[in-house]
Amino acid sequence: MSMTITGATEAGDTVTYWVIYDDGSVGRIEITNGQQEPALSKPGRLVSEVEYQERLDELRAEQERRRAERAAEDEARTRTDYLALRAAGVPEDTARRMSGYTGPAIDPDES
């Protein structure tokens, strides 16, 4: 059964545009039945899909680098807290729970 709505038009082809904004972020805009390029919501420029993908890959690599950096900082902090608790005579299991340290057991006298 086909239904027609008065005033409605059938959807046409979808056109995809890729954007790199001046702040370094990226965007993908899909327009259906569009006859002209989209207006951007903030300063930037339309780019090829290849250029968009290259910038997106850069952003993802930077995000992963920052994630790894935060993980290393967290590991160093929990290790320091664990060692301080162990040096104060706190039992290992309790020191692990209190500090969040999950690495190998460390003798506080040898660190």
C-alpha angles and dihedrals in degrees: 000000000000120000125199122199116206112246094013123119127210114258114258134198121319118233120200124212125189122211138194109196123213090249090061097255122124136221141188119211124193119194126188117205090000117158098185141034114279123258109244120236092221136012113298144103139256112248140179120276089249093055090045091051092048091053091045090052089051091051092049092049091051091049091052091048091052091047091053091047092052091047091053091048090049091049092050092048095048091045091052091048091047092051092048091051092047091048088053089057098258111152114254097248092050092045090053093050093046096046101034089231113157102171128105120303112274127198104228091213092059100045 
